[in-house]
């Protein structure tokens, strides 16, 4: 009996070794494709037994470390160590297309991750970087939320270069001061996606958003009385899930590309959300772009053809940094659907042979100077 067990064990080991040999003999590009489909920690475990496959770890174009919340409590330090090693031992000539790390807000671990990522951003090619940051407690008091917000601010203060290159940021359970959010947004210059879960900026706080690159804003169980989108020219997706205030949750400023809006209230209420009030601050092509063109065409009744151009920029303004409060991006129609809609609105009720007589020209640069 014992001899049979030994033989079976030997056959199993030989079969496993044969399987390993078949996998390790695959071409590098195939192996890399397989490894990049795994979480990075799983990829490391897979490569432990093969020296050749260990060398492939330095060639991965995606580094994704996403442990479950339960595992993070035990292995947050491991996440920091692995992130540091993966970024420091790889070839600087291989682009990292995606770096995504989930970790708990423990300052020593955070600083290790932040400094490693900042160094990688400075010395390597890193297309997209994402942090998912939570805290150590399932249930948090107000004092806890404020403490974790201070910890996060310290993290940002110690690693500004890492946050300057982030493209996605997910924060959980933090209570900031109102100026903190503006500082975070100004530091994260490349940020395209911001997700806030159970975050606020104090009692009856207002979240004011001004960011040139932000494409997606997702707020869940937020404690903000109002979210003011003052200047977010690239914002396309906005979700505010479970807001608790009685007033309108949003003030829309300059958000010309906003195409998807999702609002969910925390509880039932007799108050009706009036869309005209919600959209009161949103830009209106009728009142600006098309309205101006229509007034000119009404005055100049003999016009046969209209050419509409995008912004013309002079030499004096082209390189000047203009503050968002003094400058609004063009709402010039880009897609064929937008252009057809403008043609219809401009020509409706006017004496023109056809809406086709309205042409849209590509953006142009017209140099000129002003002599005093």
Tab-separated table of N, CA and C in Angstrom, residues 298-371:
chain	number	residue	atom	x	y	z
A	298	UNK	N	-30.659	87.445	-39.870
A	298	UNK	CA	-31.889	88.229	-39.961
A	298	UNK	C	-31.591	89.647	-40.435
A	299	UNK	N	-30.443	90.180	-39.987
A	299	UNK	CA	-30.095	91.546	-40.374
A	299	UNK	C	-29.569	91.601	-41.807
A	300	UNK	N	-28.791	90.591	-42.200
A	300	UNK	CA	-28.217	90.560	-43.551
A	300	UNK	C	-29.021	89.573	-44.391
A	301	UNK	N	-30.124	90.052	-44.945
A	301	UNK	CA	-31.098	89.155	-45.582
A	301	UNK	C	-30.608	88.585	-46.905
A	302	UNK	N	-29.556	89.171	-47.497
A	302	UNK	CA	-29.082	88.697	-48.797
A	302	UNK	C	-27.981	87.643	-48.695
A	303	UNK	N	-27.682	87.200	-47.489
A	303	UNK	CA	-26.640	86.183	-47.324
A	303	UNK	C	-27.073	84.875	-47.988
A	304	UNK	N	-26.195	84.318	-48.822
A	304	UNK	CA	-26.486	83.059	-49.506
A	304	UNK	C	-25.752	81.870	-48.874
A	305	UNK	N	-24.645	82.149	-48.228
A	305	UNK	CA	-23.821	81.071	-47.692
A	305	UNK	C	-23.172	81.532	-46.392
A	306	UNK	N	-23.116	80.621	-45.419
A	306	UNK	CA	-22.535	80.932	-44.108
A	306	UNK	C	-21.449	79.905	-43.801
A	307	UNK	N	-20.258	80.386	-43.449
A	307	UNK	CA	-19.163	79.513	-43.021
A	307	UNK	C	-18.889	79.774	-41.545
A	308	UNK	N	-18.953	78.724	-40.753
A	308	UNK	CA	-18.745	78.838	-39.310
A	308	UNK	C	-17.407	78.202	-38.949
A	309	UNK	N	-16.554	78.989	-38.308
A	309	UNK	CA	-15.227	78.530	-37.915
A	309	UNK	C	-15.161	78.375	-36.406
A	310	UNK	N	-14.194	77.579	-35.977
A	310	UNK	CA	-13.937	77.452	-34.545
A	310	UNK	C	-13.147	78.678	-34.087
A	311	UNK	N	-12.713	78.643	-32.822
A	311	UNK	CA	-11.999	79.785	-32.252
A	311	UNK	C	-10.813	80.194	-33.123
A	312	UNK	N	-10.627	81.516	-33.240
A	312	UNK	CA	-9.419	82.045	-33.855
A	312	UNK	C	-8.568	82.650	-32.736
A	313	UNK	N	-7.305	82.247	-32.667
A	313	UNK	CA	-6.454	82.650	-31.555
A	313	UNK	C	-5.320	83.520	-32.069
A	314	UNK	N	-5.101	84.627	-31.422
A	314	UNK	CA	-4.022	85.511	-31.849
A	314	UNK	C	-2.706	85.082	-31.214
A	315	UNK	N	-1.587	85.619	-31.748
A	315	UNK	CA	-0.277	85.247	-31.241
A	315	UNK	C	-0.103	85.632	-29.782
A	316	UNK	N	-0.726	86.736	-29.379
A	316	UNK	CA	-0.566	87.224	-28.014
A	316	UNK	C	-1.235	86.303	-27.006
A	317	UNK	N	-2.276	85.557	-27.439
A	317	UNK	CA	-3.034	84.718	-26.507
A	317	UNK	C	-2.681	83.243	-26.599
A	318	UNK	N	-2.039	82.823	-27.702
A	318	UNK	CA	-1.898	81.389	-27.952
A	318	UNK	C	-1.067	80.678	-26.900
A	319	UNK	N	-0.080	81.359	-26.321
A	319	UNK	CA	0.785	80.710	-25.338
A	319	UNK	C	0.504	81.173	-23.918
A	320	UNK	N	-0.548	81.949	-23.750
A	320	UNK	CA	-0.846	82.491	-22.432
A	320	UNK	C	-1.688	81.514	-21.641
A	321	UNK	N	-1.359	81.357	-20.368
A	321	UNK	CA	-2.168	80.528	-19.486
A	321	UNK	C	-3.361	81.348	-19.016
A	322	UNK	N	-4.533	80.916	-19.408
A	322	UNK	CA	-5.742	81.669	-19.085
A	322	UNK	C	-6.477	80.977	-17.966
A	323	UNK	N	-6.864	81.729	-16.956
A	323	UNK	CA	-7.589	81.140	-15.824
A	323	UNK	C	-8.987	80.735	-16.267
A	324	UNK	N	-9.510	79.598	-15.772
A	324	UNK	CA	-10.822	79.101	-16.190
A	324	UNK	C	-11.946	80.101	-16.011
A	325	UNK	N	-11.838	80.996	-15.005
A	325	UNK	CA	-12.932	81.936	-14.779
A	325	UNK	C	-12.993	82.999	-15.866
A	326	UNK	N	-11.887	83.185	-16.607
A	326	UNK	CA	-11.866	84.204	-17.650
A	326	UNK	C	-11.931	83.614	-19.051
A	327	UNK	N	-11.995	82.290	-19.151
A	327	UNK	CA	-11.912	81.654	-20.463
A	327	UNK	C	-12.833	80.452	-20.519
A	328	UNK	N	-13.593	80.345	-21.594
A	328	UNK	CA	-14.494	79.205	-21.770
A	328	UNK	C	-14.162	78.521	-23.090
A	329	UNK	N	-14.007	77.210	-23.041
A	329	UNK	CA	-13.675	76.469	-24.252
A	329	UNK	C	-14.806	76.547	-25.267
A	330	UNK	N	-14.449	76.381	-26.532
A	330	UNK	CA	-15.429	76.453	-27.606
A	330	UNK	C	-16.463	75.336	-27.492
A	331	UNK	N	-17.724	75.663	-27.809
A	331	UNK	CA	-18.766	74.636	-27.897
A	331	UNK	C	-19.098	74.384	-29.366
A	332	UNK	N	-18.124	74.607	-30.212
A	332	UNK	CA	-18.259	74.377	-31.641
A	332	UNK	C	-18.664	72.927	-31.889
A	333	UNK	N	-19.676	72.685	-32.734
A	333	UNK	CA	-20.133	71.304	-32.971
A	333	UNK	C	-19.046	70.467	-33.629
A	334	UNK	N	-18.884	69.228	-33.135
A	334	UNK	CA	-17.827	68.350	-33.630
A	334	UNK	C	-18.370	67.215	-34.499
A	335	UNK	N	-19.411	66.565	-34.042
A	335	UNK	CA	-19.933	65.403	-34.761
A	335	UNK	C	-20.907	65.845	-35.844
A	336	UNK	N	-21.191	64.937	-36.778
A	336	UNK	CA	-22.135	65.246	-37.859
A	336	UNK	C	-23.532	65.497	-37.303
A	337	UNK	N	-23.903	64.764	-36.234
A	337	UNK	CA	-25.224	64.976	-35.623
A	337	UNK	C	-25.327	66.374	-35.028
A	338	UNK	N	-24.276	66.821	-34.333
A	338	UNK	CA	-24.285	68.158	-33.751
A	338	UNK	C	-24.365	69.228	-34.838
A	339	UNK	N	-23.653	69.022	-35.932
A	339	UNK	CA	-23.663	70.004	-37.018
A	339	UNK	C	-25.034	70.076	-37.685
A	340	UNK	N	-25.666	68.923	-37.905
A	340	UNK	CA	-27.009	68.919	-38.496
A	340	UNK	C	-28.003	69.632	-37.591
A	341	UNK	N	-27.876	69.431	-36.279
A	341	UNK	CA	-28.780	70.087	-35.334
A	341	UNK	C	-28.595	71.601	-35.364
A	342	UNK	N	-27.347	72.063	-35.429
A	342	UNK	CA	-27.085	73.501	-35.493
A	342	UNK	C	-27.617	74.082	-36.796
A	343	UNK	N	-27.395	73.382	-37.910
A	343	UNK	CA	-27.927	73.854	-39.191
A	343	UNK	C	-29.438	74.062	-39.110
A	344	UNK	N	-30.114	73.086	-38.521
A	344	UNK	CA	-31.570	73.161	-38.422
A	344	UNK	C	-32.003	74.335	-37.555
A	345	UNK	N	-31.333	74.521	-36.414
A	345	UNK	CA	-31.710	75.604	-35.507
A	345	UNK	C	-31.409	76.973	-36.092
A	346	UNK	N	-30.292	77.070	-36.825
A	346	UNK	CA	-29.919	78.360	-37.400
A	346	UNK	C	-30.856	78.757	-38.532
A	347	UNK	N	-31.190	77.810	-39.394
A	347	UNK	CA	-31.952	78.131	-40.609
A	347	UNK	C	-33.462	78.107	-40.413
A	348	UNK	N	-33.936	77.582	-39.296
A	348	UNK	CA	-35.375	77.441	-39.094
A	348	UNK	C	-36.080	78.801	-39.122
A	349	UNK	N	-37.012	78.946	-40.054
A	349	UNK	CA	-37.794	80.169	-40.153
A	349	UNK	C	-37.109	81.298	-40.889
A	350	UNK	N	-35.886	81.081	-41.389
A	350	UNK	CA	-35.159	82.126	-42.104
A	350	UNK	C	-35.214	81.874	-43.605
A	351	UNK	N	-34.980	82.935	-44.381
A	351	UNK	CA	-35.055	82.830	-45.840
A	351	UNK	C	-33.711	82.354	-46.385
A	352	UNK	N	-33.496	81.054	-46.329
A	352	UNK	CA	-32.302	80.454	-46.931
A	352	UNK	C	-32.742	79.350	-47.873
A	353	UNK	N	-31.963	79.160	-48.915
A	353	UNK	CA	-32.329	78.136	-49.894
A	353	UNK	C	-32.325	76.752	-49.268
A	354	UNK	N	-31.351	76.489	-48.422
A	354	UNK	CA	-31.223	75.162	-47.822
A	354	UNK	C	-30.292	75.245	-46.620
A	355	UNK	N	-30.545	74.418	-45.603
A	355	UNK	CA	-29.588	74.365	-44.487
A	355	UNK	C	-28.193	73.944	-44.929
A	356	UNK	N	-28.102	73.299	-46.106
A	356	UNK	CA	-26.800	72.868	-46.605
A	356	UNK	C	-25.896	74.047	-46.925
A	357	UNK	N	-26.462	75.253	-47.006
A	357	UNK	CA	-25.670	76.446	-47.283
A	357	UNK	C	-24.860	76.891	-46.067
A	358	UNK	N	-25.037	76.213	-44.940
A	358	UNK	CA	-24.257	76.503	-43.735
A	358	UNK	C	-23.105	75.506	-43.662
A	359	UNK	N	-21.882	76.008	-43.673
A	359	UNK	CA	-20.696	75.150	-43.707
A	359	UNK	C	-19.910	75.275	-42.403
A	360	UNK	N	-19.299	74.182	-42.008
A	360	UNK	CA	-18.452	74.164	-40.813
A	360	UNK	C	-17.010	73.950	-41.254
A	361	UNK	N	-16.155	74.876	-40.856
A	361	UNK	CA	-14.752	74.825	-41.258
A	361	UNK	C	-13.890	74.359	-40.087
A	362	UNK	N	-12.760	73.709	-40.395
A	362	UNK	CA	-11.871	73.272	-39.304
A	362	UNK	C	-11.298	74.461	-38.560
A	363	UNK	N	-10.860	74.205	-37.329
A	363	UNK	CA	-10.298	75.282	-36.523
A	363	UNK	C	-9.062	75.836	-37.209
A	364	UNK	N	-8.861	77.133	-37.081
A	364	UNK	CA	-7.744	77.761	-37.765
A	364	UNK	C	-7.062	78.751	-36.835
A	365	UNK	N	-5.860	79.103	-37.213
A	365	UNK	CA	-5.079	80.043	-36.435
A	365	UNK	C	-4.832	81.264	-37.298
A	366	UNK	N	-5.252	82.422	-36.842
A	366	UNK	CA	-5.106	83.652	-37.610
A	366	UNK	C	-4.189	84.601	-36.847
A	367	UNK	N	-2.939	84.735	-37.274
A	367	UNK	CA	-2.033	85.624	-36.559
A	367	UNK	C	-2.339	87.080	-36.872
A	368	UNK	N	-2.283	87.904	-35.869
A	368	UNK	CA	-2.407	89.338	-36.089
A	368	UNK	C	-1.774	90.035	-34.904
A	369	UNK	N	-1.523	91.286	-35.065
A	369	UNK	CA	-0.936	92.031	-33.963
A	369	UNK	C	-1.744	93.294	-33.747
A	370	UNK	N	-1.622	93.824	-32.551
A	370	UNK	CA	-2.344	95.041	-32.187
A	370	UNK	C	-1.328	96.155	-32.031
A	371	UNK	N	-1.452	97.175	-32.839
A	371	UNK	CA	-0.554	98.337	-32.741
A	371	UNK	C	-1.198	99.391	-31.867
